[in-house]
Amino acid sequence: MDGQWHGLNGSRLQSMVEGHTARSFDGALSSLHVHVIEIGGLVLDQVREASRAYTEWDAQCAEGVIEREPAVNAYDARLGEEQLTLIARRQPVASDLKAVIAMSRAVAELERIGDHARNLARHLLSIRTAGTHPAAG
Amino acid sequence: MPEPRRADVSAAGGSTSGKHASESGLDLKPSGRVHVPSSLEEALPTEGSVGNAFVDDPVFSCRDVSVFYGEKEAVRKVTLDIGRRQVLAAIGPSGCGKSTFLRCLNRMNDTIPGARVTGTVTLDGQDIYEKRRDVAQLRARIGMVFQKPNPFPKSIYENVAYGPRIHRLTRSRADLDELVCTSLQRAGLWNEVKDRLHTLATGMSGGQQQRLCIARTLAVQPEVILMDEPCSALDPIATAHIEDLIDDLRASLAIVIVTHSMQQAARVSQRTAYFHMGRLIEVGDTDDVFTNPQHRLTEDYITGRFG
């Protein structure tokens, strides 16, 4: 989890997921919230590592990004399930529904960003075998 | 809910908001883990409601309607229009005054000793609380359906024929037969009961009994139907039948439904009114109320944050 990113809107998100009369609803929404932050942190790492692989011309680093990509996809799938279950069981409305939908859209984007990080890493590996570092050239 | 004392409210609301809050008559003190928004004192309207209480060409117009049970003010200065050919859902926690408000609309509160109604309620522009108003005639124009189906212990046919008979709406037996038939058809019950019209209504299922009560109401050709939690005693299938029926009836009349089920309000109504401690807090298009409630109390109620 990335501290800065979490700190951006942490307290507001907190108030969004808490305060329900049924406390288990708070729990389900917070759990969803935490998992979104986790996938966010993971994707952020992937992007950092992919750019580091580029700047440092580091094949091992690029391979690491490619290896971790399935974990991002697994998170995405798990969050999809979690969101469906929450909607089916709790029928959220108004701000709760918006929070769930927003998280769902954020996760879809994060998954896509994760794909791009992997593509960067793959690209690095292919140009690295084909030639030399563009900056070094 | 207990009446708040000035001291309580001032203590909870602080010196700046205490006066405002006590005027609003709400107990604002946070208690236990119940979520009370900090801006409640400022947010609560002392008069009126948020959203849009008015419609063009209303069937009912309520202006500053208050209902007192003895000294207790159960409904406080509600101003609200009810449109033709639309469903208005009244929601809110228990004791918020939504049923009391509903019962103002056909003068059902007249029957409660000590009940007093102030303000004006007009039906098609006529004051229903006028001194010379014939209440029986009024109630023929405003049907009512209750939580528990209450068919007369008579045959299905007699249940539906009862209203038209006492109001002398038909001239012949054939007319009456036809009215019973169309009423049962409009209530979506005809196919289920056409072969047993003369059997006892009390032998039907709960959902059928409730639709029979709606058919009985329809037989006197009302302009409005008031429904006080009509599905609380029914299973989901019977509830879906009633909701489907409400949607059909909307083509020809206005319906005001009091419900504890927010999902039901969201499903069946075009406008939603949120009541809290005797006040109308917010009223607006159902589409907006369930996606963008304007008042914090409405938001907290529909998202299940207090109660």
Coordinates of N, CA, C and O in Angstrom, one line a residue, chain B residues 1-61:
Chain B
M1 N -40.3 8.8 19.5 CA -39.1 9.7 19.9 C -39.6 10.7 20.9 O -40.6 11.3 20.8
P2 N -38.7 10.9 21.9 CA -39.1 11.9 22.9 C -39.0 13.3 22.4 O -38.1 13.6 21.6
E3 N -39.8 14.2 23.0 CA -39.7 15.6 22.6 C -38.4 16.1 23.2 O -38.1 15.9 24.3
P4 N -37.6 16.8 22.4 CA -36.3 17.3 22.9 C -36.6 18.5 23.8 O -37.5 19.3 23.5
R5 N -35.8 18.6 24.8 CA -35.9 19.8 25.6 C -34.8 20.8 25.2 O -33.8 20.4 24.7
R6 N -35.1 22.0 25.3 CA -34.2 23.1 24.8 C -32.8 22.9 25.4 O -31.8 23.0 24.6
A7 N -32.7 22.5 26.6 CA -31.4 22.4 27.2 C -30.6 21.3 26.5 O -29.4 21.4 26.3
D8 N -31.3 20.2 26.2 CA -30.6 19.0 25.6 C -30.0 19.5 24.3 O -28.8 19.2 23.9
V9 N -30.8 20.1 23.5 CA -30.4 20.5 22.1 C -29.3 21.5 22.2 O -28.3 21.4 21.5
S10 N -29.4 22.5 23.1 CA -28.3 23.5 23.2 C -27.0 22.9 23.6 O -26.0 23.2 23.0
A11 N -27.1 21.9 24.5 CA -25.9 21.2 25.0 C -25.3 20.5 23.8 O -24.0 20.5 23.7
A12 N -26.1 19.9 23.0 CA -25.5 19.1 21.9 C -25.1 20.0 20.7 O -24.1 19.7 20.1
G13 N -25.9 21.0 20.4 CA -25.6 21.8 19.2 C -24.6 22.9 19.4 O -24.2 23.5 18.5
G14 N -24.3 23.2 20.7 CA -23.4 24.3 20.9 C -24.1 25.7 20.9 O -25.3 25.7 20.5
S15 N -23.4 26.7 21.3 CA -24.2 28.0 21.5 C -24.6 28.6 20.2 O -25.7 29.2 20.2
T16 N -23.9 28.4 19.1 CA -24.3 29.1 17.9 C -25.5 28.4 17.2 O -26.3 29.1 16.7
S17 N -25.5 27.1 17.3 CA -26.6 26.4 16.6 C -27.7 26.0 17.5 O -28.7 25.5 17.0
G18 N -27.6 26.2 18.8 CA -28.6 25.7 19.7 C -30.0 26.3 19.4 O -31.0 25.6 19.4
K19 N -30.0 27.6 19.2 CA -31.3 28.2 19.0 C -32.0 27.7 17.8 O -33.2 27.3 17.8
H20 N -31.2 27.6 16.7 CA -31.8 27.1 15.5 C -32.3 25.7 15.6 O -33.4 25.4 15.2
A21 N -31.5 24.9 16.3 CA -31.8 23.5 16.4 C -33.1 23.3 17.3 O -33.9 22.5 16.9
S22 N -33.2 24.1 18.3 CA -34.4 23.9 19.2 C -35.7 24.4 18.5 O -36.7 23.8 18.6
E23 N -35.5 25.4 17.6 CA -36.7 25.8 16.8 C -37.1 24.7 15.9 O -38.3 24.5 15.6
S24 N -36.1 23.9 15.4 CA -36.5 22.8 14.5 C -37.1 21.7 15.2 O -37.7 20.8 14.6
G25 N -37.0 21.7 16.5 CA -37.7 20.7 17.3 C -37.2 19.3 17.2 O -37.8 18.3 17.5
L26 N -35.9 19.1 16.8 CA -35.3 17.8 16.6 C -34.3 17.5 17.7 O -33.6 18.4 18.2
D27 N -34.3 16.3 18.1 CA -33.3 15.8 19.1 C -32.1 15.5 18.3 O -32.0 14.6 17.6
L28 N -31.1 16.4 18.5 CA -29.9 16.3 17.7 C -28.7 15.6 18.4 O -27.6 15.5 17.8
K29 N -29.0 15.2 19.6 CA -27.9 14.7 20.4 C -27.4 13.4 19.9 O -28.2 12.5 19.7
P30 N -26.1 13.2 19.6 CA -25.7 11.9 19.1 C -25.8 10.9 20.2 O -25.5 11.2 21.4
S31 N -26.4 9.8 19.9 CA -26.5 8.8 21.0 C -26.0 7.4 20.5 O -26.3 7.0 19.4
G32 N -25.2 6.8 21.4 CA -24.7 5.5 21.0 C -23.8 5.6 19.8 O -23.1 6.5 19.5
R33 N -24.0 4.6 18.9 CA -23.2 4.6 17.7 C -24.0 5.0 16.5 O -23.6 4.9 15.3
V34 N -25.2 5.6 16.8 CA -26.0 6.1 15.7 C -25.3 7.3 15.1 O -24.8 8.2 15.8
H35 N -25.3 7.3 13.8 CA -24.5 8.3 13.0 C -25.4 9.6 12.9 O -26.5 9.6 12.4
V36 N -24.9 10.6 13.6 CA -25.6 11.9 13.4 C -24.6 12.9 12.8 O -23.6 13.2 13.3
P37 N -25.0 13.4 11.6 CA -24.1 14.3 10.9 C -23.9 15.5 11.7 O -24.8 16.1 12.3
S38 N -22.7 16.1 11.6 CA -22.3 17.2 12.4 C -23.1 18.5 11.9 O -23.3 19.4 12.7
S39 N -23.4 18.5 10.6 CA -24.0 19.7 10.1 C -25.5 19.7 10.1 O -26.2 20.5 9.5
L40 N -26.0 18.7 10.9 CA -27.5 18.5 10.9 C -28.2 19.8 11.4 O -29.2 20.1 10.8
E41 N -27.7 20.4 12.4 CA -28.4 21.6 12.9 C -28.6 22.6 11.8 O -29.7 23.2 11.7
E42 N -27.5 22.9 11.1 CA -27.6 23.9 10.0 C -28.4 23.4 8.9 O -29.1 24.2 8.2
A43 N -28.3 22.1 8.6 CA -28.9 21.5 7.4 C -30.4 21.4 7.5 O -31.2 21.5 6.5
L44 N -31.0 21.3 8.7 CA -32.4 21.0 8.8 C -33.2 22.2 8.6 O -33.0 23.2 9.2
P45 N -34.2 22.1 7.6 CA -35.0 23.3 7.4 C -36.0 23.5 8.6 O -36.6 22.6 9.0
T46 N -36.1 24.8 9.0 CA -37.0 25.0 10.1 C -38.5 25.0 9.5 O -39.4 24.6 10.2
E47 N -38.6 25.4 8.3 CA -39.9 25.3 7.6 C -39.6 24.7 6.2 O -38.5 24.9 5.6
G48 N -40.6 24.0 5.7 CA -40.5 23.5 4.3 C -39.5 22.4 4.2 O -39.0 21.9 5.2
S49 N -39.3 22.0 2.9 CA -38.5 20.8 2.7 C -37.6 21.1 1.5 O -37.8 22.1 0.8
V50 N -36.6 20.2 1.3 CA -35.7 20.4 0.1 C -36.3 19.6 -1.0 O -37.2 18.8 -0.8
G51 N -35.9 19.9 -2.2 CA -36.4 19.2 -3.4 C -37.6 20.0 -3.9 O -37.7 21.2 -3.7
N52 N -38.5 19.4 -4.7 CA -39.6 20.1 -5.2 C -40.9 19.5 -4.8 O -41.3 18.4 -5.1
A53 N -41.6 20.3 -3.9 CA -42.8 19.8 -3.3 C -44.0 20.0 -4.2 O -45.1 19.5 -4.0
F54 N -43.8 20.7 -5.3 CA -45.0 21.1 -6.2 C -45.0 20.4 -7.5 O -43.9 20.1 -8.1
V55 N -46.2 20.2 -8.0 CA -46.3 19.7 -9.4 C -47.4 20.5 -10.1 O -48.2 21.2 -9.5
D56 N -47.3 20.5 -11.5 CA -48.4 21.2 -12.2 C -49.7 20.4 -12.1 O -49.6 19.1 -12.1
D57 N -50.8 21.0 -12.0 CA -52.1 20.3 -12.0 C -52.1 19.2 -11.0 O -52.3 18.0 -11.3
P58 N -52.0 19.5 -9.7 CA -52.0 18.4 -8.7 C -53.4 17.9 -8.4 O -54.3 18.6 -8.6
V59 N -53.5 16.6 -8.0 CA -54.8 16.1 -7.6 C -55.0 16.5 -6.1 O -56.1 17.0 -5.7
F60 N -54.0 16.4 -5.3 CA -54.0 16.8 -3.9 C -53.0 18.0 -3.7 O -51.9 17.9 -4.2
S61 N -53.4 19.0 -3.0 CA -52.5 20.0 -2.6 C -52.5 20.2 -1.1 O -53.6 20.5 -0.5

